Coordinates of C-alpha atoms in Angstrom, one line a residue:
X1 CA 111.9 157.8 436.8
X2 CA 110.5 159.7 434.0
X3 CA 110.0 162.5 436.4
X4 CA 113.2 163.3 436.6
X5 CA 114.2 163.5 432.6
X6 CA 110.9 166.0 432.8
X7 CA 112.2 168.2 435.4
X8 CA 115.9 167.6 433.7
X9 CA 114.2 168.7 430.5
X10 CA 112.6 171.8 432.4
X11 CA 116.0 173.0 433.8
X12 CA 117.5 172.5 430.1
X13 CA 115.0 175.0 428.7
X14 CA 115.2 177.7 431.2
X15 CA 118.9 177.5 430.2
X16 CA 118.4 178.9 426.4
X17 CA 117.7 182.5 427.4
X18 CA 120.9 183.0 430.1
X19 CA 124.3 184.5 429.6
X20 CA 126.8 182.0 427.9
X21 CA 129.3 182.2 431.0
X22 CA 126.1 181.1 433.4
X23 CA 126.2 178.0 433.2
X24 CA 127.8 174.8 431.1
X25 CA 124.7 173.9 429.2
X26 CA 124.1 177.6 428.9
X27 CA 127.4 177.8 427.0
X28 CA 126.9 174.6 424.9
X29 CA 123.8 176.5 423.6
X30 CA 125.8 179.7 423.2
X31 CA 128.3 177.3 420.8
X32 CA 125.9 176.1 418.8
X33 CA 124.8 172.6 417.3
X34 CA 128.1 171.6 416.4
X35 CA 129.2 171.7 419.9
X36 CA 126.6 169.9 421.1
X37 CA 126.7 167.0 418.6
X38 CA 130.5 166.9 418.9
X39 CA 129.4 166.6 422.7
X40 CA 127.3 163.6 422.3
X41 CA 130.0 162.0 420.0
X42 CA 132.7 162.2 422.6
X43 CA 130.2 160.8 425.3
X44 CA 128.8 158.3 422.8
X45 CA 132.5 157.4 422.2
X46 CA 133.5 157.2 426.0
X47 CA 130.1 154.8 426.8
X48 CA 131.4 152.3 424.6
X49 CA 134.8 152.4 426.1
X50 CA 133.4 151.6 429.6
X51 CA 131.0 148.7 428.3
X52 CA 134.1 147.3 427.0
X53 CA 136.0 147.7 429.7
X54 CA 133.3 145.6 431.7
X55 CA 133.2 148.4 435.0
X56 CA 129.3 148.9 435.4
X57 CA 130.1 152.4 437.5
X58 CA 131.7 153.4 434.2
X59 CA 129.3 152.1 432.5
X60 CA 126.5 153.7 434.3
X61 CA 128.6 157.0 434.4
X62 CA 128.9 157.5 431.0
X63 CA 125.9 156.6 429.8
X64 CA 124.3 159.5 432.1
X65 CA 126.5 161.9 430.5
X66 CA 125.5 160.2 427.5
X67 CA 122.0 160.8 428.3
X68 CA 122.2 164.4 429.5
X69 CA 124.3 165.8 426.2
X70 CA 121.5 164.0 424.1
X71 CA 118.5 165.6 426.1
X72 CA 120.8 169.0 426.0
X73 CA 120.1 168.4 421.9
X74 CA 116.3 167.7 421.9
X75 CA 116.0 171.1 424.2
X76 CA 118.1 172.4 421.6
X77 CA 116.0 171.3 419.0
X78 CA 112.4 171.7 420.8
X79 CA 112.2 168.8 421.6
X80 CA 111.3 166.8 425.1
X81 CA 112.1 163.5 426.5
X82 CA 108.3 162.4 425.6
X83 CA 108.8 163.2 422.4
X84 CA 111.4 160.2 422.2
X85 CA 109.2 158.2 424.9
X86 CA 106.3 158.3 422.8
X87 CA 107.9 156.7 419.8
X88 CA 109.6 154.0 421.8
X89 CA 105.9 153.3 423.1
X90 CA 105.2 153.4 419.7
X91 CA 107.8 150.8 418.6
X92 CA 106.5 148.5 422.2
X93 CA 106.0 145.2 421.2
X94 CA 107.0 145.1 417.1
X95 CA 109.9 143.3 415.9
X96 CA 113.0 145.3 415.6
X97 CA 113.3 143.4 411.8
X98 CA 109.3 144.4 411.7
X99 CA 110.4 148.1 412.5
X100 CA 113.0 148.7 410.5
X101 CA 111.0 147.0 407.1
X102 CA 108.8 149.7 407.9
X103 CA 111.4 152.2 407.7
X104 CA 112.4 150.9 404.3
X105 CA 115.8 149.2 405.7
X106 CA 117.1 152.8 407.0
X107 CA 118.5 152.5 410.7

C-alpha cells in the first residue's frame, strides 16, 4: 500500500510547476501554506466528527482526505511519504511514554 502514497506523492509534485486554475492541488499550492494548513484543519476537524458519529465510511472518507491535504503539505514542504515512514519505523517498538521522554515531554 505504500505504492500508492509514492505514486500519490509523485502526482503531487508534478503539480507545483502548473497553472493555478489546472488543477485543485495546483491551486492550493498557488494559495499558499495557509491554505493548505487551514485545509488539513478543516479535514482534521471533519475526521473527528465521523469517528464520533461511529459511521466507518465516514470515517474512512475523511480520514483519506485527511491523508491527502497532509501529503499535499510534505510536497509542499519537500517532503515525501518516507520521510514520515521512516520515523514511524524509527519510533517501531519504543514505548509511546519512552518516545515522548526522549522528546523532553513535547508532543
Amino acid at each position: 500500500m505504500t505504492d500508492v502514497l509514492n505514486k500519490l506523492a509523485a502526482v503531487l509534485e508534478s503539480r507545483k510547476g502548473a497553472a493555478a486554475d489546472s488543477s485543485y492541488v495546483a491551486g492550493l499550492y498557488a494559495k499558499g501554506l495557509d491554505a493548505i494548513l487551514k485545509k488539513i484543519g478543516e479535514e482534521a476537524t471533519e475526521t473527528v466528527l465521523a469517528a464520533k458519529s461511529g459511521d466507518r465510511a465516514k470515517i474512512v472518507h475523511e480520514t483519506a482526505d485527511l491523508w491527502f491535504h497532509t501529503l499535499v503539505l510534505l510536497a509542499q514542504q519537500g517532503l515525501k511519504p518516507d520521510d514520515i515512514l521512516v520515523e514511524l519505523e524509527r519510533r517501531f517498538g519504543v514505548s509511546g511514554l519512552e518516545e515522548k521522554a526522549a522528546r523532553g515531554g513535547r508532543t
